[in-house]
Short mmCIF file of C-alpha atoms and ligand atoms in Angstrom, two decimals:
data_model
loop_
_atom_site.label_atom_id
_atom_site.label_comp_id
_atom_site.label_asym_id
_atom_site.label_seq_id
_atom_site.Cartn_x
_atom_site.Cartn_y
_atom_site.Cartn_z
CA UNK A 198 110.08 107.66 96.65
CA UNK A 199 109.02 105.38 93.31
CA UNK A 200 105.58 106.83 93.06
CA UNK A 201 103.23 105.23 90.36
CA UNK A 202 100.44 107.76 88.83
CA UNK A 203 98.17 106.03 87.01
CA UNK A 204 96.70 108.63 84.37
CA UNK A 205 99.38 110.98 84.36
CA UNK A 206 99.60 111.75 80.68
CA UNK A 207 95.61 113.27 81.57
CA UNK A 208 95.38 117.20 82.23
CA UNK A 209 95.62 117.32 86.22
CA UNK A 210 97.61 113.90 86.06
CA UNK A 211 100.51 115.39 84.03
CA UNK A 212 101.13 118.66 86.50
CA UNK A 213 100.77 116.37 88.93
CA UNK A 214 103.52 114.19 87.30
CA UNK A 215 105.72 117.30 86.89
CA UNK A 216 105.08 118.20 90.52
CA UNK A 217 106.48 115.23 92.19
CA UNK A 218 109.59 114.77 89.46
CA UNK A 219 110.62 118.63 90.28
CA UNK A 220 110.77 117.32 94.46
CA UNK A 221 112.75 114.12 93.46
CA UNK A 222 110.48 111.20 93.40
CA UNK A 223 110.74 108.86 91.00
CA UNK A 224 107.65 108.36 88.68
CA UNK A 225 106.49 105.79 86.57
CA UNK A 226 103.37 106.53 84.93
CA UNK A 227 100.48 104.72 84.12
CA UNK A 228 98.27 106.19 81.10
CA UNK A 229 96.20 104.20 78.36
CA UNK A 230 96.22 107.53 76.17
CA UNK A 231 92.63 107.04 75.66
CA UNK A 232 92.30 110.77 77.19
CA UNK A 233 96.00 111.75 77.86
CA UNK A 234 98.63 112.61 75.56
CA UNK A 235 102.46 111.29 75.25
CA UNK A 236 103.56 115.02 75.05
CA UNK A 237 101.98 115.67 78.32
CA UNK A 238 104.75 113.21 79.76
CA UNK A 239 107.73 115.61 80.18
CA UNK A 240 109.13 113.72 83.36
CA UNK A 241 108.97 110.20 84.59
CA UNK A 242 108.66 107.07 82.92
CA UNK A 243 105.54 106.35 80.64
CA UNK A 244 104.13 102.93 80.53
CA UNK A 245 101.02 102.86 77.63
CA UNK A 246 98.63 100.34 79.84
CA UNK A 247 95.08 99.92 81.06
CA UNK A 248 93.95 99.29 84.54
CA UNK A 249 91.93 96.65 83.19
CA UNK A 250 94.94 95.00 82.28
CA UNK A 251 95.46 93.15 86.21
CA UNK A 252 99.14 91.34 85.29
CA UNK A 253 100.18 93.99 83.56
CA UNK A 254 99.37 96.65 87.12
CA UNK A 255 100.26 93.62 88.96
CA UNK A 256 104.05 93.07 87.03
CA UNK A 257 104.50 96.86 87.00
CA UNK A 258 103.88 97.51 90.71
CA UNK A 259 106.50 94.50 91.43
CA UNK A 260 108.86 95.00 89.19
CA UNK A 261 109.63 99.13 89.91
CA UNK A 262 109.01 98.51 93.62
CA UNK A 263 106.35 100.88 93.53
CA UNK A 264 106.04 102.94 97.04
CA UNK A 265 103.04 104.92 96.78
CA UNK A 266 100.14 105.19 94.07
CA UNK A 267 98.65 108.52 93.18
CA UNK A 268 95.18 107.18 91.28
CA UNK A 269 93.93 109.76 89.23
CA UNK A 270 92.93 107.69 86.20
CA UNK A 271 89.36 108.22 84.96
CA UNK A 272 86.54 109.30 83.14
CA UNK A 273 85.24 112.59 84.42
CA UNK A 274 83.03 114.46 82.22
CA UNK A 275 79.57 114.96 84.28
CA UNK A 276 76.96 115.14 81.53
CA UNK A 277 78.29 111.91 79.61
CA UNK A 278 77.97 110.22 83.17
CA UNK A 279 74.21 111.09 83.33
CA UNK A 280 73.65 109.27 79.72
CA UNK A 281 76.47 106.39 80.11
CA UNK A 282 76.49 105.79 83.45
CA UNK A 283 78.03 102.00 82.92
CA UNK A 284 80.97 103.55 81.68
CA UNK A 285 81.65 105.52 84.38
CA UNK A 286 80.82 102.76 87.18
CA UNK A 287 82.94 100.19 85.10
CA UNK A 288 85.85 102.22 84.62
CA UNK A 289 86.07 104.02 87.65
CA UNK A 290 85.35 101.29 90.24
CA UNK A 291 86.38 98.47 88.49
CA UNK A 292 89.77 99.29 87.25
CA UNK A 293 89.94 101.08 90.12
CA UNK A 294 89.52 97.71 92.24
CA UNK A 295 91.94 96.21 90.31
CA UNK A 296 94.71 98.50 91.44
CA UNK A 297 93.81 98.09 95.28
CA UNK A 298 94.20 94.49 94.55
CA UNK A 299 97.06 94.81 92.56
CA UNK A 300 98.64 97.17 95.64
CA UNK A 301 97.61 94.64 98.11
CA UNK A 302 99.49 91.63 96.00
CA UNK A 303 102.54 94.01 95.80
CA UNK A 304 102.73 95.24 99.45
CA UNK A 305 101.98 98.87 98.36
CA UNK A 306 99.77 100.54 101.15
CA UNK A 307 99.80 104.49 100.10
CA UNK A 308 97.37 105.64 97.76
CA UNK A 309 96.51 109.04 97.04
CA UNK A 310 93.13 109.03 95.26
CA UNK A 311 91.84 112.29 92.87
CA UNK A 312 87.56 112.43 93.84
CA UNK A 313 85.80 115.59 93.34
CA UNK A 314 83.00 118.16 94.66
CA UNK A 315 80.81 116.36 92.73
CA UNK A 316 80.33 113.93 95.77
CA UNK A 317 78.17 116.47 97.62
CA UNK A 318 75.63 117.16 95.11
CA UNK A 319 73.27 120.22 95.65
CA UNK A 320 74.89 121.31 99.52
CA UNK A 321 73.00 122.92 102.03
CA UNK A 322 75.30 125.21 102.95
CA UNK A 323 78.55 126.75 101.49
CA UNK A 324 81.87 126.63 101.88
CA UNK A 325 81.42 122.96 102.05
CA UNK A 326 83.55 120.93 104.60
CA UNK A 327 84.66 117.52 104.45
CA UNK A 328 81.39 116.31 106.84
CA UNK A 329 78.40 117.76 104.66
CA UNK A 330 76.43 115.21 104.09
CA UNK A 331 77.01 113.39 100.13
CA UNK A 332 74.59 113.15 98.18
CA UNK A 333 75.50 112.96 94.80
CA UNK A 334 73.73 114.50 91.61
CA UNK A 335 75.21 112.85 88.91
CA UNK A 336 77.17 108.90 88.25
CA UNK A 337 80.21 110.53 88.08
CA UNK A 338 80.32 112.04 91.43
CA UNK A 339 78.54 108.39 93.00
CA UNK A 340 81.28 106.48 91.29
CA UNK A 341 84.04 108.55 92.89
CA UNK A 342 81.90 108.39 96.21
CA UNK A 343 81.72 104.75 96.33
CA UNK A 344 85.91 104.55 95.68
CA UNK A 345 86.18 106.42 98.87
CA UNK A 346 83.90 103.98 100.83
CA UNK A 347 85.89 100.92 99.27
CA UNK A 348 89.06 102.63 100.62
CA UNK A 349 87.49 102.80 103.95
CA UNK A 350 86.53 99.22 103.55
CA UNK A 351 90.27 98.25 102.30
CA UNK A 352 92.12 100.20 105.43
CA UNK A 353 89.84 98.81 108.01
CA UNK A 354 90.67 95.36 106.06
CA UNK A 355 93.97 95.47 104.65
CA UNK A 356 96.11 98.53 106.19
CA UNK A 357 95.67 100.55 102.87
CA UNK A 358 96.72 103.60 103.74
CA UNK A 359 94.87 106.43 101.74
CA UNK A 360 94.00 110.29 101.08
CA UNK A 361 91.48 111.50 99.01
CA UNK A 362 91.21 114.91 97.37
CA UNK A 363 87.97 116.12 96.54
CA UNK A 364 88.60 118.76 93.66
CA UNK A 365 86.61 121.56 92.75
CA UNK A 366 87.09 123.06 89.45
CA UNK A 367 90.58 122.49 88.09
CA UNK A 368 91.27 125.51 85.48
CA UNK A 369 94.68 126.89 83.93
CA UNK A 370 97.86 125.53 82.79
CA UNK A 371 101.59 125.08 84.13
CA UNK A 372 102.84 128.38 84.47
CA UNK A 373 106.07 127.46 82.77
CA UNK A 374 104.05 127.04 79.63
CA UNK A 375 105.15 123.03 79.25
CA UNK A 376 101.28 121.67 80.28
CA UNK A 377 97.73 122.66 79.62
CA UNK A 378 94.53 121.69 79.07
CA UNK A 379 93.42 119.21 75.93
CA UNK A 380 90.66 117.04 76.15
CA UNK A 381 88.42 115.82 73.02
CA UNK A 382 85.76 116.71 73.14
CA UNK A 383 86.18 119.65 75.24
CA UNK A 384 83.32 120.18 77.81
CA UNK A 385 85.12 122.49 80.74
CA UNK A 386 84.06 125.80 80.96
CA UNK A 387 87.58 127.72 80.57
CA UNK A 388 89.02 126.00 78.00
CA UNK A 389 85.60 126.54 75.72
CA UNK A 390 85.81 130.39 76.48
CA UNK A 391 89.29 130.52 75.40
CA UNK A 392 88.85 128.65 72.26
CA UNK A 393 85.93 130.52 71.53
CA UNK A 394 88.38 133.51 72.14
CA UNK A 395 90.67 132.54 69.86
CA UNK A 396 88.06 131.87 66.73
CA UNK A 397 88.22 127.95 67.24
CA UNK A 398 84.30 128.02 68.51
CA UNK A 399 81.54 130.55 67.45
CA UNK A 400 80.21 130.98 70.74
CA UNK A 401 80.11 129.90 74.57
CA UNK A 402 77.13 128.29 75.77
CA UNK A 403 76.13 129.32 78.64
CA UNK A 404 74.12 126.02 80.11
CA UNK A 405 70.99 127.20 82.47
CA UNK A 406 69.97 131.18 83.19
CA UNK A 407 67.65 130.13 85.92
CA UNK A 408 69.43 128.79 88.93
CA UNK A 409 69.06 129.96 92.07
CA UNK A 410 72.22 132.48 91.98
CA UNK A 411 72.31 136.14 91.77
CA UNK A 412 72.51 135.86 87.90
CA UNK A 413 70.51 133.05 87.41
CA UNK A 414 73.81 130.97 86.16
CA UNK A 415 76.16 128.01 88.26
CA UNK A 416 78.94 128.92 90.61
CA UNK A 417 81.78 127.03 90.94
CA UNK A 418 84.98 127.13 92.81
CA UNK A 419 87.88 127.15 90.59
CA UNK A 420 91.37 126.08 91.37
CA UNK A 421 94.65 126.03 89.43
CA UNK A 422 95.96 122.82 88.53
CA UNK A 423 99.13 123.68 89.67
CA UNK A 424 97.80 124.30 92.83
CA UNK A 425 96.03 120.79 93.17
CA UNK A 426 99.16 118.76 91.45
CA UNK A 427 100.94 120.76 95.06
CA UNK A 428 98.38 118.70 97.30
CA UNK A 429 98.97 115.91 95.51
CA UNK A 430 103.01 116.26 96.76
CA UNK A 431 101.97 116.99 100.11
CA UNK A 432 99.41 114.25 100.75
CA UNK A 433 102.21 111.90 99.73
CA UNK A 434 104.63 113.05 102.33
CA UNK A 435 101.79 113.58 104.75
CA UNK A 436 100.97 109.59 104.33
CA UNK A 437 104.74 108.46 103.73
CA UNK A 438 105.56 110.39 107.92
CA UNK A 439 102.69 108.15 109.12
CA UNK A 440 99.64 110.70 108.84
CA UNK A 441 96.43 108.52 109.18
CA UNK A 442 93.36 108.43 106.35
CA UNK A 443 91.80 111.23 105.09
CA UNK A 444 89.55 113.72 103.12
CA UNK A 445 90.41 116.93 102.07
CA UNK A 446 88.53 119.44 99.71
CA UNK A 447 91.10 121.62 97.41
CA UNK A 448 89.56 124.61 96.03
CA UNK A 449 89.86 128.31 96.78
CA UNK A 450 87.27 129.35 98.93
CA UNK A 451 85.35 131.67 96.16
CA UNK A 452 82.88 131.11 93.71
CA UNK A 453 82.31 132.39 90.26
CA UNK A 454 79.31 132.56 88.29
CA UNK A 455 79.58 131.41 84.57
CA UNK A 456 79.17 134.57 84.10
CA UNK A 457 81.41 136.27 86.05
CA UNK A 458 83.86 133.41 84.61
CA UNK A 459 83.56 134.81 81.27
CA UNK A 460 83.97 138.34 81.93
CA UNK A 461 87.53 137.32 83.69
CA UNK A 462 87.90 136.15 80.61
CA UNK A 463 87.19 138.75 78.39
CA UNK A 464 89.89 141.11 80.64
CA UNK A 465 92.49 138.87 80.06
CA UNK A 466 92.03 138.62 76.04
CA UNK A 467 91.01 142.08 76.07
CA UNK A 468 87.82 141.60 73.83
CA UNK A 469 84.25 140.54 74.50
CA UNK A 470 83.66 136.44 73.89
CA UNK A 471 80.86 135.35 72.02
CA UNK A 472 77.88 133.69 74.13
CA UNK A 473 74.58 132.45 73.90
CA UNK A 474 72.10 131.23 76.57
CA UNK A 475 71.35 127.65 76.45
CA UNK A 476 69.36 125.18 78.67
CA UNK A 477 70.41 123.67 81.65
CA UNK A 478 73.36 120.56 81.26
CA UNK A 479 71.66 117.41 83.28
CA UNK A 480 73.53 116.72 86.83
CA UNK A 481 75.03 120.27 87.14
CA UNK A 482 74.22 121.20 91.03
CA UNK A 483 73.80 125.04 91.34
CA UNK A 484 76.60 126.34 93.50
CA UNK A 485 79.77 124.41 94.44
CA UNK A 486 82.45 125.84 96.67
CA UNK A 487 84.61 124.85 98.96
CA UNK A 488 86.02 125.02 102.58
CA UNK A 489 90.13 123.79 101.85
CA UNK A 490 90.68 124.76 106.03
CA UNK A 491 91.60 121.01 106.60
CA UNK A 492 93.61 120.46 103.86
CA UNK A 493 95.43 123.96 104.28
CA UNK A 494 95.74 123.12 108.18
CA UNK A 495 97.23 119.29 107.75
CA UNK A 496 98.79 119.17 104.69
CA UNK A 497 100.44 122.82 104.90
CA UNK A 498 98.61 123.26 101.65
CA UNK A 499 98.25 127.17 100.41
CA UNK A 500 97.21 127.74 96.56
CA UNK A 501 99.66 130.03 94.80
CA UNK A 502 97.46 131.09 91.91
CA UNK A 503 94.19 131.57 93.34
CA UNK A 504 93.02 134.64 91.19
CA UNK A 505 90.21 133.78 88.81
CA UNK A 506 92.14 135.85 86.31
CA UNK A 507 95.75 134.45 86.94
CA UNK A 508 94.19 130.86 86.49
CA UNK A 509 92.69 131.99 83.21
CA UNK A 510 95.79 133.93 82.11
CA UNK A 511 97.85 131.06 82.63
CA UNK A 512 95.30 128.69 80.80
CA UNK A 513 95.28 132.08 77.81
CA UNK A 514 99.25 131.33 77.58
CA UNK A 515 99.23 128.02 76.49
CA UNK A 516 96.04 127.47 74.43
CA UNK A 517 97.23 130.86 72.19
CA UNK A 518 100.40 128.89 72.10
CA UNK A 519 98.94 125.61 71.89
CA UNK A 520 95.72 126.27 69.27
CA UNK A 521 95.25 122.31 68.66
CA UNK A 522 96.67 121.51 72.55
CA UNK A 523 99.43 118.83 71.77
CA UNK A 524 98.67 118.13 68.53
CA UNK A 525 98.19 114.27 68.69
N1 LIG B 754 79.38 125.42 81.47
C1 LIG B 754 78.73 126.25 80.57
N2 LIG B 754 79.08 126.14 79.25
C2 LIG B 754 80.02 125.27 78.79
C3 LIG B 754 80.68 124.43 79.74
C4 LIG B 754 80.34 124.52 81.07
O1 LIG B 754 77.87 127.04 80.92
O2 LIG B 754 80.26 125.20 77.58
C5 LIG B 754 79.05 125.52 82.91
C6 LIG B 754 78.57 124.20 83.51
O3 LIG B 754 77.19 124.07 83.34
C7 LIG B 754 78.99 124.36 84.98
C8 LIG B 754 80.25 125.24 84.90
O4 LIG B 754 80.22 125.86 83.60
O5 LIG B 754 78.01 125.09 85.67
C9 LIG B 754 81.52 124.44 85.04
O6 LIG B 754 81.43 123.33 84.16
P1 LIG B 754 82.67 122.42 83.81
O7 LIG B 754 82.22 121.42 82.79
O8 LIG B 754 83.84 123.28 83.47
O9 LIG B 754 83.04 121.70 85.18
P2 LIG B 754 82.14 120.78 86.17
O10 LIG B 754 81.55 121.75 87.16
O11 LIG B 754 81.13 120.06 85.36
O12 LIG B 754 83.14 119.87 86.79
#
């Protein structure tokens, strides 16, 4: 199938990329390399481009015949949100409109769309299912909300054909070593204890001792990205044999304390990790962690790596081997 992913030079977008090459799609990616990288490209076709850019999505979609979208460009760093929430609203709903419009002007109706935990807020009960009530904490998680209800609005409407996949917290790297994690700045959790590991950082902060968790820091759900790029796969067959709309959560069922995530750490690198307490970050709910039971009944969809310390040794691998990330 031609299959356009639109930020797949980005860190989920590029084992996503590598995901649907390996089971014989054809990819054309979309990436502005404002947070992706060109060496993260390592199948498919890269096209340097901005979703702002409407004839350039518009050409693109019509000229490669483009089946199926997987949408997984843009910003997604939760504290910037609280501070510049324009930037998040702008680029993640507008652009994002621009492709549905774009699709609709091309005839493209399947569109799988990368939206987040972050959608629920603080929940009221855990494992969280696709029905608990949203209620988001932070811009970031309201701007991915609102995408959903425009694709709701756009099927009714138009025929747009869609899944969404609400990630929890995507950790590691591709355990063939070719992909990891590299953002700028860094503000995820694993790839700050690693660096710190390795000498790059002096110590972990750990952001909030007081929530309401048995040691007072977050818990989170964490899920290996080669695990999500999978769902991404299967949602696209699941649309392409005629499945209707849906939601699905993809995360692994288990939380982890900051706390706990740093002592995983420390037993893969075999030495204690620097850290110091720190305040709370704004628009961080305490616990987040998922129910995947729909996603792992419809799709077929069963993580592979879903021990806290596989995910972190296969994120150890590649930033020992990859102390700048790629370099660019
Ligand atoms: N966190 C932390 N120190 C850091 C980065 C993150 O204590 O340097 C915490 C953060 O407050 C949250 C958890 O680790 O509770 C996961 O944060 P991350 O930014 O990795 O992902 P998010 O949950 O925001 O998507």
């Amino acid at each position: 199938m031609k299959v356009l992913v639109t930020g797949g030079a980005g860190y989920i977008g590029s084992h996503v990329v590598k995901v649907l090459a390996r089971a014989g799609h054809d990819v054309v990616i979309l990436d502005n390399l404002g947070e992706g990288h060109r060496r993260a490209v390592v199948s498919g076709r890269l096209v340097v481009g901005d979703l702002n850019d409407r004839p350039l999505v518009e050409e693109l979609l019509a000229a490669e015949k483009v089946e199926a979208v997987i949408h997984l460009a843009a910003h997604s760093i939760v504290p910037e949100s609280v501070v510049r929430p324009e930037k998040y609203f702008r680029n993640n709903l507008v652009s994002g409109l621009n492709l549905l419009d774009a699709m609709l002007a091309s005839g493209c109706r399947y569109l799988v769309f990368s939206s987040t935990a972050a959608v629920y807020g603080e929940p009221e009960r855990v494992p969280i299912e696709e029905d608990h009530p949203t209620l988001p904490t932070n811009p970031y998680g309201e701007s991915k909300l609102f995408f959903e209800a425009i694709l709701r609005r756009y099927e009714e409407a138009h025929g747009l054909r869609f899944i969404s996949l609400r990630y929890f917290n995507a950790a590691g790297a591709d355990p063939e070593g070719e992909l990891g994690e590299d953002h700028d700045p860094e503000t995820h959790l694993v790839p700050i204890i690693l660096q710190t590991a390795l000498g790059l950082r002096s110590a972990v902060r750990i952001f909030g001792t007081d929530y309401p968790t048995p040691d007072g820091t977050c818990i989170r759900d964490y899920i290996h990205v080669s695990d999500l790029a999978e769902a991404h796969l299967l949602a696209l067959n699941a649309l392409r044999a005629g499945k209707h709309s849906s939601i699905y959560n993809l995360g692994n069922g288990e939380g982890f304390s900051v706390r706990e995530v740093l002592q995983a750490a420390e037993q893969v690198v075999g030495r204690p990790i620097p850290a110091v307490e720190a305040p709370r970050r704004p628009g961080d709910p305490a616990v987040l962690v998922a129910s995947s039971e729909r996603a792992q009944k419809e799709l077929g969809w069963q993580p592979r790596y879903a021990d806290l310390r596989v995910i972190i040794s296969t994120a150890w691998n590649w930033h020992r081997s990859h102390p700048a990330g790629y370099g660019d």
